[in-house]
Tab-separated table of C-alpha atoms in Angstrom:
chain	number	residue	atom	x	y	z
A	25	MET	CA	22.105	-28.712	5.623
A	26	THR	CA	20.988	-28.734	1.802
A	27	GLU	CA	21.976	-26.367	-0.683
A	28	ILE	CA	18.671	-25.606	-2.800
A	29	VAL	CA	17.397	-23.386	-5.088
A	30	SER	CA	13.517	-22.390	-5.671
A	31	ILE	CA	12.159	-22.775	-9.266
A	32	ARG	CA	8.721	-21.476	-10.510
A	33	PHE	CA	7.130	-22.833	-13.825
A	34	LYS	CA	5.207	-19.843	-14.229
A	35	THR	CA	3.795	-16.366	-12.722
A	36	GLY	CA	2.342	-17.125	-9.527
A	37	GLY	CA	2.801	-20.594	-9.719
A	38	LYS	CA	4.129	-22.738	-6.697
A	39	GLU	CA	7.614	-22.926	-5.969
A	40	TYR	CA	9.890	-26.087	-5.872
A	41	TYR	CA	13.051	-27.118	-4.743
A	42	PHE	CA	16.203	-28.088	-7.151
A	43	ASP	CA	19.927	-28.993	-6.693
A	44	PRO	CA	21.892	-26.099	-8.155
A	45	ARG	CA	24.805	-28.427	-9.136
A	46	GLY	CA	27.260	-25.456	-8.199
A	47	LEU	CA	25.610	-22.779	-10.215
A	48	GLU	CA	25.271	-19.368	-8.316
A	49	LEU	CA	21.612	-18.204	-9.424
A	50	HIS	CA	19.861	-15.092	-8.727
A	51	VAL	CA	15.865	-14.126	-8.871
A	52	GLY	CA	15.119	-13.817	-12.398
A	53	ASP	CA	17.490	-15.987	-14.015
A	54	GLN	CA	15.985	-18.160	-16.716
A	55	VAL	CA	17.339	-21.933	-16.349
A	56	ILE	CA	16.791	-25.453	-17.933
A	57	ILE	CA	15.862	-28.024	-15.477
A	58	GLU	CA	15.271	-31.870	-15.434
A	59	THR	CA	11.914	-32.789	-14.617
A	60	ALA	CA	10.052	-36.114	-14.761
A	61	LYS	CA	8.719	-34.740	-18.026
A	62	GLY	CA	12.042	-33.828	-19.325
A	63	PRO	CA	13.635	-30.789	-19.900
A	64	GLU	CA	11.563	-27.785	-18.887
A	65	PHE	CA	11.701	-23.771	-19.010
A	66	ALA	CA	11.600	-21.992	-15.636
A	67	THR	CA	13.068	-18.953	-13.891
A	68	CYS	CA	14.695	-18.770	-10.482
A	69	ALA	CA	12.426	-17.648	-7.650
A	70	GLN	CA	14.857	-17.721	-4.663
A	71	ALA	CA	18.709	-17.525	-4.869
A	72	ASN	CA	21.423	-20.504	-3.534
A	73	THR	CA	20.172	-20.982	0.197
A	74	MET	CA	20.999	-23.519	2.982
A	75	VAL	CA	17.922	-25.186	4.539
A	76	GLU	CA	17.288	-27.870	6.821
A	77	ASP	CA	17.464	-31.815	5.593
A	78	GLN	CA	13.827	-32.018	6.912
A	79	GLN	CA	12.468	-29.727	4.628
A	80	VAL	CA	13.548	-31.649	1.489
A	81	VAL	CA	12.289	-34.437	-0.441
A	82	GLN	CA	15.317	-36.578	-1.869
A	83	PRO	CA	16.327	-36.999	-4.324
A	84	LEU	CA	16.421	-33.259	-5.405
A	85	ARG	CA	16.599	-32.984	-9.122
A	86	PRO	CA	19.324	-30.949	-10.817
A	87	VAL	CA	19.471	-27.650	-12.532
A	88	LEU	CA	20.864	-28.730	-15.972
A	89	ARG	CA	22.023	-24.963	-17.080
A	90	LEU	CA	21.519	-21.435	-17.558
A	91	ALA	CA	18.998	-20.641	-20.533
A	92	THR	CA	20.640	-19.522	-23.654
A	93	ASP	CA	19.385	-17.464	-26.565
A	94	ARG	CA	18.374	-20.533	-28.560
A	95	ASP	CA	16.508	-21.731	-25.369
A	96	ARG	CA	14.439	-18.690	-25.538
A	97	GLN	CA	14.077	-18.851	-29.146
A	98	ALA	CA	12.467	-22.483	-28.704
A	99	LEU	CA	10.542	-21.191	-26.201
A	100	GLU	CA	8.795	-18.656	-28.426
A	101	GLN	CA	8.181	-21.344	-30.896
A	102	ASN	CA	6.295	-23.062	-28.493
A	103	ARG	CA	4.197	-20.299	-28.041
A	104	GLU	CA	3.426	-19.967	-31.387
A	105	ARG	CA	2.671	-23.882	-31.635
A	106	GLU	CA	0.374	-23.443	-28.734
A	107	LYS	CA	-1.938	-21.116	-30.361
A	108	GLN	CA	-1.945	-22.800	-33.519
A	109	ALA	CA	-3.127	-26.411	-31.778
A	110	LEU	CA	-5.243	-24.451	-29.580
A	111	ALA	CA	-7.420	-23.177	-32.713
A	112	ILE	CA	-7.389	-26.762	-34.250
A	113	CYS	CA	-8.466	-28.123	-31.061
A	114	GLU	CA	-11.458	-25.566	-30.969
A	115	GLU	CA	-12.318	-26.893	-34.242
A	116	LYS	CA	-12.144	-30.396	-33.508
A	117	VAL	CA	-14.332	-30.054	-30.344
A	118	ALA	CA	-17.369	-28.369	-32.710
A	119	GLU	CA	-16.924	-31.268	-35.049
A	120	HIS	CA	-17.001	-34.027	-32.217
A	121	LYS	CA	-19.937	-31.614	-30.618
A	122	LEU	CA	-18.722	-31.691	-27.018
A	123	ASP	CA	-19.545	-30.008	-24.064
A	124	MET	CA	-16.492	-28.363	-23.046
A	125	LYS	CA	-14.593	-25.418	-22.812
A	126	LEU	CA	-10.891	-24.941	-23.902
A	127	VAL	CA	-9.086	-22.944	-21.725
A	128	ARG	CA	-5.219	-23.370	-22.245
A	129	CYS	CA	-2.954	-25.516	-24.354
A	130	GLU	CA	0.974	-25.883	-23.154
A	131	SER	CA	3.819	-27.509	-24.899
A	132	SER	CA	6.472	-29.377	-23.394
A	133	PHE	CA	9.913	-27.712	-23.771
A	134	ASP	CA	11.213	-30.609	-26.120
A	135	GLY	CA	8.004	-30.414	-28.218
A	136	ASN	CA	6.775	-33.813	-27.716
A	137	LYS	CA	3.627	-33.395	-25.636
A	138	LEU	CA	0.401	-30.983	-25.845
A	139	LEU	CA	-1.832	-30.449	-22.932
A	140	PHE	CA	-4.777	-28.901	-23.142
A	141	PHE	CA	-6.852	-27.673	-19.945
A	142	PHE	CA	-10.876	-27.383	-20.564
A	143	THR	CA	-13.701	-26.933	-18.031
A	144	SER	CA	-16.968	-28.611	-18.164
A	145	GLU	CA	-20.026	-28.897	-16.150
A	146	GLY	CA	-20.042	-32.857	-16.008
A	147	ARG	CA	-17.917	-35.616	-17.241
A	148	VAL	CA	-16.854	-35.906	-20.732
A	149	ASP	CA	-15.837	-38.450	-23.286
A	150	PHE	CA	-12.738	-37.385	-25.309
A	151	ARG	CA	-11.156	-40.425	-26.287
A	152	ALA	CA	-12.224	-39.799	-30.041
A	153	LEU	CA	-11.183	-35.994	-30.034
A	154	VAL	CA	-7.667	-37.371	-28.357
A	155	LYS	CA	-7.347	-39.746	-31.550
A	156	ASP	CA	-8.310	-36.934	-33.978
A	157	LEU	CA	-5.745	-34.236	-32.594
A	158	ALA	CA	-2.902	-37.081	-32.634
A	159	SER	CA	-3.295	-37.927	-36.215
A	160	THR	CA	-3.502	-34.017	-36.966
A	161	LEU	CA	-0.661	-32.673	-34.977
A	162	HIS	CA	1.549	-35.494	-34.764
A	163	THR	CA	2.790	-35.633	-31.390
A	164	ARG	CA	1.268	-36.955	-27.900
A	165	ILE	CA	-1.791	-35.258	-26.521
A	166	GLU	CA	-3.150	-34.833	-23.127
A	167	LEU	CA	-6.566	-33.448	-21.976
A	168	ARG	CA	-7.185	-32.267	-18.288
A	169	GLN	CA	-10.176	-31.040	-16.937
A	170	ILE	CA	-9.839	-28.160	-14.116
A	171	GLY	CA	-12.331	-26.520	-12.166
A	172	VAL	CA	-13.286	-22.771	-12.660
A	173	ARG	CA	-10.886	-21.447	-9.995
A	174	ASP	CA	-7.891	-23.222	-11.922
A	175	GLU	CA	-9.493	-21.527	-15.119
A	176	SER	CA	-9.174	-18.058	-13.109
A	177	LYS	CA	-5.652	-18.646	-12.110
A	178	LEU	CA	-4.904	-19.838	-15.566
A	179	LEU	CA	-6.167	-17.074	-17.574
A	180	GLY	CA	-5.718	-13.704	-14.801
A	181	GLY	CA	-7.558	-10.725	-15.046
A	182	LEU	CA	-8.597	-8.136	-12.605
A	183	GLY	CA	-10.583	-8.303	-10.044
A	184	ILE	CA	-13.310	-6.118	-8.622
A	185	CYS	CA	-11.096	-4.325	-6.249
A	186	GLY	CA	-9.160	-3.357	-9.425
A	187	ARG	CA	-6.156	-5.353	-9.180
A	188	PRO	CA	-4.959	-8.676	-10.337
A	189	PHE	CA	-6.518	-11.754	-9.562
A	190	CYS	CA	-4.558	-13.155	-6.141
A	191	CYS	CA	-4.630	-16.560	-7.921
A	192	ASN	CA	-2.874	-15.528	-10.874
A	193	ALA	CA	-0.327	-13.226	-9.221
A	194	PHE	CA	0.982	-15.028	-5.968
A	195	LEU	CA	-1.233	-17.506	-4.606
A	196	ASP	CA	0.785	-20.836	-4.766
A	197	GLN	CA	-2.538	-22.711	-3.692
A	198	PHE	CA	-6.171	-22.370	-2.875
A	199	GLN	CA	-7.611	-21.741	0.524
A	200	PRO	CA	-10.677	-23.122	1.658
A	201	VAL	CA	-13.197	-20.244	2.197
A	202	SER	CA	-16.801	-20.600	3.361
A	203	ILE	CA	-19.924	-18.233	3.596
A	204	LYS	CA	-19.576	-18.381	7.287
A	205	MET	CA	-16.034	-16.121	6.740
A	206	ALA	CA	-18.663	-13.198	5.336
A	207	LYS	CA	-20.911	-13.591	8.116
A	208	THR	CA	-18.174	-13.075	10.548
A	209	GLN	CA	-16.988	-10.257	8.891
A	210	GLY	CA	-20.132	-8.742	8.515
A	211	LEU	CA	-20.460	-8.814	5.055
A	212	SER	CA	-23.414	-8.596	2.765
A	213	LEU	CA	-24.493	-11.958	1.768
A	214	ASN	CA	-25.247	-11.201	-1.477
A	215	PRO	CA	-23.619	-13.545	-3.804
A	216	ALA	CA	-22.513	-10.651	-6.396
A	217	LYS	CA	-20.893	-8.895	-3.952
A	218	ILE	CA	-18.550	-11.771	-2.523
A	219	SER	CA	-17.830	-13.496	-5.072
A	220	GLY	CA	-14.695	-13.536	-7.814
A	221	ALA	CA	-14.997	-13.482	-11.285
A	222	CYS	CA	-14.813	-17.372	-11.325
A	223	GLY	CA	-17.990	-17.030	-9.391
A	224	ARG	CA	-16.988	-18.656	-6.094
A	225	LEU	CA	-16.449	-16.911	-2.960
A	226	MET	CA	-13.758	-14.205	-3.108
A	227	CYS	CA	-10.176	-15.912	-1.986
A	228	CYS	CA	-9.444	-12.347	0.109
A	229	LEU	CA	-12.326	-13.427	2.644
A	230	LYS	CA	-9.597	-15.652	4.271
A	231	TYR	CA	-7.116	-12.991	4.412
A	232	GLU	CA	-8.413	-11.162	7.620
A	233	GLN	CA	-10.336	-14.085	9.260
A	234	ASP	CA	-8.070	-14.303	11.777
A	235	ALA	CA	-8.204	-10.841	12.670
A	236	TYR	CA	-12.013	-10.930	12.738
A	237	GLU	CA	-12.299	-13.991	15.146
A	238	ASP	CA	-9.988	-12.379	17.622
A	239	ALA	CA	-12.079	-9.374	17.637
A	240	VAL	CA	-15.288	-11.506	18.238
A	241	LYS	CA	-13.808	-13.294	21.168
A	242	ARG	CA	-12.753	-9.360	22.611
A	243	LEU	CA	-15.851	-7.446	21.818
A	244	PRO	CA	-19.170	-8.087	23.300
A	245	LYS	CA	-21.989	-9.590	21.201
A	246	ASN	CA	-24.877	-7.978	19.807
A	247	GLU	CA	-28.188	-7.461	21.518
A	248	SER	CA	-25.937	-7.562	24.743
A	249	PHE	CA	-27.205	-5.427	27.840
A	250	VAL	CA	-24.532	-2.830	28.868
A	251	GLU	CA	-23.841	-0.092	31.278
A	252	THR	CA	-22.198	3.041	29.499
A	253	PRO	CA	-21.050	6.246	30.649
A	254	ASP	CA	-24.201	7.872	29.882
A	255	GLY	CA	-26.252	5.150	31.384
A	256	ALA	CA	-27.670	1.752	30.543
A	257	GLY	CA	-28.648	0.209	27.117
A	258	THR	CA	-28.724	-2.371	24.178
A	259	ILE	CA	-25.968	-3.030	21.832
A	260	SER	CA	-27.488	-2.622	18.596
A	261	ALA	CA	-24.537	-3.011	16.364
A	262	VAL	CA	-20.599	-4.016	16.477
A	263	ASP	CA	-17.918	-2.491	14.175
A	264	TYR	CA	-15.389	-5.073	14.227
A	265	LEU	CA	-12.622	-2.929	12.363
A	266	ARG	CA	-12.830	0.295	14.692
A	267	GLU	CA	-13.572	-1.957	17.935
A	268	THR	CA	-16.777	0.596	18.737
A	269	VAL	CA	-20.346	-0.232	19.640
A	270	LYS	CA	-23.725	1.187	18.780
A	271	VAL	CA	-25.942	1.339	22.012
A	272	ARG	CA	-29.460	2.159	22.440
A	273	LEU	CA	-29.844	3.706	25.477
A	274	GLU	CA	-32.846	3.415	27.602
A	275	ASP	CA	-33.500	7.128	28.303
A	276	ALA	CA	-33.075	7.921	24.436
A	277	PRO	CA	-33.445	4.865	22.321
A	278	GLU	CA	-34.241	6.843	19.190
A	279	THR	CA	-30.692	8.114	19.296
A	280	PRO	CA	-28.045	5.303	19.485
A	281	GLN	CA	-24.618	6.596	20.843
A	282	VAL	CA	-21.188	4.895	20.010
A	283	TYR	CA	-18.824	4.096	22.080
A	284	GLN	CA	-15.276	2.253	22.574
A	285	ALA	CA	-15.492	-1.272	23.456
A	286	ASP	CA	-13.387	-0.673	26.580
A	287	GLU	CA	-15.884	1.931	27.994
A	288	LEU	CA	-18.581	-0.665	28.290
A	289	ASN	CA	-19.584	-2.911	30.986
A	290	VAL	CA	-21.484	-5.975	30.044
A	291	ILE	CA	-24.434	-7.040	32.068
A	292	ARG	CA	-26.236	-9.483	29.990
A	293	PRO	CA	-24.152	-11.114	27.210
A	294	GLY	CA	-26.125	-11.606	23.743
A	295	LYS	CA	-29.872	-11.857	23.742
A	296	GLY	CA	-32.563	-12.419	26.867
A	297	ARG	CA	-34.286	-10.416	29.298
A	298	ARG	CA	-32.789	-7.872	31.474
A	299	PRO	CA	-31.494	-8.817	34.835
A	300	GLU	CA	-34.395	-8.971	37.542
A	301	GLY	CA	-33.553	-6.678	40.216
A	302	TYR	CA	-31.192	-4.473	38.235
A	303	VAL	CA	-30.889	-1.158	39.249
A	304	VAL	CA	-28.632	1.496	37.213
A	305	PRO	CA	-25.846	2.693	39.145
A	306	PRO	CA	-25.364	6.251	39.669
A	307	ARG	CA	-24.347	8.661	37.289
A	308	GLU	CA	-21.071	9.304	38.878
A	309	GLU	CA	-20.159	5.916	39.184
A	310	LEU	CA	-20.775	5.244	35.110
A	311	GLU	CA	-18.962	8.509	34.115
A	312	LYS	CA	-15.941	6.460	35.531
A	313	LEU	CA	-15.942	4.172	32.395
A	314	ARG	CA	-15.572	7.096	30.259
A	315	LYS	CA	-11.855	6.952	28.610
A	316	THR	CA	-10.600	10.161	28.387
A	317	THR	CA	-7.314	10.859	25.975
A	318	PRO	CA	-5.054	13.377	26.672
A	319	PRO	CA	-4.705	16.215	24.302
A	320	PRO	CA	-1.819	15.937	21.867
A	321	ALA	CA	1.171	17.696	22.675
A	322	THR	CA	2.178	21.130	21.057
A	323	ALA	CA	5.429	21.276	19.338
A	324	GLU	CA	7.198	23.939	19.975
A	325	LYS	CA	7.908	26.138	16.671
A	326	PRO	CA	11.747	25.853	15.307
A	327	ASP	CA	13.626	29.062	15.623
A	328	LEU	CA	14.089	30.564	12.177
A	329	GLY	CA	17.814	30.879	12.368
A	330	THR	CA	17.942	27.019	13.408
A	331	SER	CA	15.959	26.026	10.514
A	332	ILE	CA	18.206	28.446	8.030
A	333	SER	CA	21.095	26.502	9.700
A	334	ALA	CA	19.536	23.050	9.048
A	335	ALA	CA	18.605	24.376	5.441
A	336	LEU	CA	22.291	25.397	4.659
A	337	GLY	CA	23.656	22.374	6.474
A	338	GLU	CA	25.803	24.896	8.953
A	339	SER	CA	27.121	24.231	12.179
A	340	GLU	CA	26.738	25.862	15.498
A	341	GLY	CA	30.062	27.806	14.829
A	342	ASP	CA	29.111	28.642	11.532
A	343	ARG	CA	25.810	29.915	12.296
A	344	SER	CA	27.354	32.260	15.284
A	345	ARG	CA	29.803	33.507	12.797
A	346	ARG	CA	27.142	34.524	10.413
A	347	GLN	CA	24.917	36.191	13.121
A	348	ARG	CA	27.857	38.451	14.353
A	349	GLY	CA	28.660	39.396	10.811
A	350	ALA	CA	25.303	40.374	10.061
A	351	ARG	CA	25.026	42.436	13.145
A	352	ARG	CA	28.000	44.097	12.148
A	353	GLY	CA	27.094	45.020	8.804
A	354	GLY	CA	23.634	46.036	10.057
A	355	GLU	CA	25.619	48.698	12.515
A	356	GLY	CA	26.957	50.539	9.681
A	357	ARG	CA	23.690	50.946	7.889
A	358	PRO	CA	21.029	53.701	8.458
A	359	ARG	CA	17.981	52.479	9.264
A	360	GLN	CA	14.984	53.859	7.258
A	361	ASP	CA	14.031	56.189	9.765
A	362	GLN	CA	17.386	57.551	10.771
A	363	ARG	CA	18.243	58.110	7.194
A	364	PRO	CA	19.314	61.936	6.500
A	365	GLN	CA	16.649	63.960	5.161
A	366	ALA	CA	17.014	66.778	2.696
A	367	PRO	CA	17.616	70.491	3.719
A	368	LYS	CA	14.954	72.345	4.137
A	369	ALA	CA	14.227	74.735	1.251
A	370	GLN	CA	15.445	78.419	2.220
A	371	GLN	CA	12.757	80.967	3.535
A	372	GLU	CA	12.326	84.107	1.496
A	373	PRO	CA	14.255	86.858	3.024
A	374	LYS	CA	11.369	89.442	3.931
A	375	PRO	CA	11.355	93.214	2.225
A	376	GLY	CA	14.475	95.476	3.489
A	377	ALA	CA	16.020	92.802	5.353
A	378	GLY	CA	18.591	92.194	2.587
A	379	LYS	CA	19.552	95.505	2.126
A	380	GLU	CA	20.248	95.838	6.226
A	381	SER	CA	21.858	92.357	6.494
A	382	GLN	CA	23.978	93.715	3.027
A	383	GLY	CA	24.929	96.991	4.961
A	384	LYS	CA	26.118	95.228	8.372
A	385	SER	CA	28.264	92.944	5.842
A	386	GLY	CA	29.856	95.790	4.079
A	387	ASN	CA	30.740	97.450	6.960
A	388	SER	CA	32.513	94.790	8.811
A	389	HIS	CA	34.345	94.331	5.795
A	390	ARG	CA	35.742	97.480	5.874
A	391	ARG	CA	36.497	97.262	9.549
A	392	ARG	CA	38.619	94.422	8.919
A	393	HIS	CA	40.688	95.897	6.136
A	394	ARG	CA	40.695	99.466	7.524
A	395	GLY	CA	41.429	98.528	11.400
A	396	GLY	CA	38.186	99.346	12.619
A	397	GLY	CA	38.817	102.876	13.439
A	398	LYS	CA	35.800	104.515	14.855
A	399	GLY	CA	35.868	108.099	12.928
A	400	LYS	CA	36.934	106.198	9.710
A	401	GLY	CA	34.133	103.787	9.922
A	402	THR	CA	31.829	106.706	10.778
A	403	GLY	CA	32.814	108.603	7.686
A	404	GLY	CA	32.347	105.391	5.948
A	405	GLN	CA	28.689	105.289	6.461
A	406	GLY	CA	27.532	107.600	4.052
């Protein structure tokens, strides 16, 4: 086993293994590493990891040290120098009348060399340009011709999907893409719809190609003669993503029907004539091909008390005590329909009733205090 760290020189670039030499690095750490071109500024893409010896090409170049503020300042100075050198090179290209488009300029970390990337439709003789740039910039000059895909990888941008270019964001190397992939996936063959900003076929055509190839093997082909739950017919379209097919039935060819792929019985794969002597099976046998999905199980509604307990984080005992307390408090409170009503208004006495009741009450009063004698009570009635 060998201890390595993975280093990346630029965003979306390829990762390389280096020897940490005892340093504990983390993802995102900026380091100075030793390369064939001298010391370079890079970023750690994977922390210290042990890998098999077969995965490492010996000898591994070492990580010199962690980057310091002075190293970062030197990197910023190199960036400013690259901008100035690119502007000077564009002027020199115009003076020499060369058919080339400058894309980017990169400076080595120690500043001893400038590397210019350019695109061109053909070969360019830039020997005179190199001599002129070397005498002007007083450093080593290197020009490198790249393709349009490499140009998009260096410059970056947004694709038709609205996301950054895959080649600039995460693709380490380009994958071969062909027009056959677009045909397999049933895409429009219009170049404007399947081409990226670089003018080449989009790299994302490769991502789902394996899934489409597997679906093509499993699903019936277009123009196949099949049996469906509603009768026999011919396939007019295949949807590889949903794994459904559209069938023109013999009984109703004007209204194609959509079926799942596992609901069909293929009688003749692909184009060709209808099999001789073929007889459509009875409707009862064809109906067996239909796939019925069981209705989804209805979830029971949770109890209100259970929901409240779950929201309050109560246990079963706390919930029981709370419910008993609520019942006790509810017993002493009068309900809305059992609250005491206000006393009814007293009825007005009838004429003459007041004197009669007053006389009776007066006689009884006198009887209680006078002993209730018969003669005395009679004499008092006047």
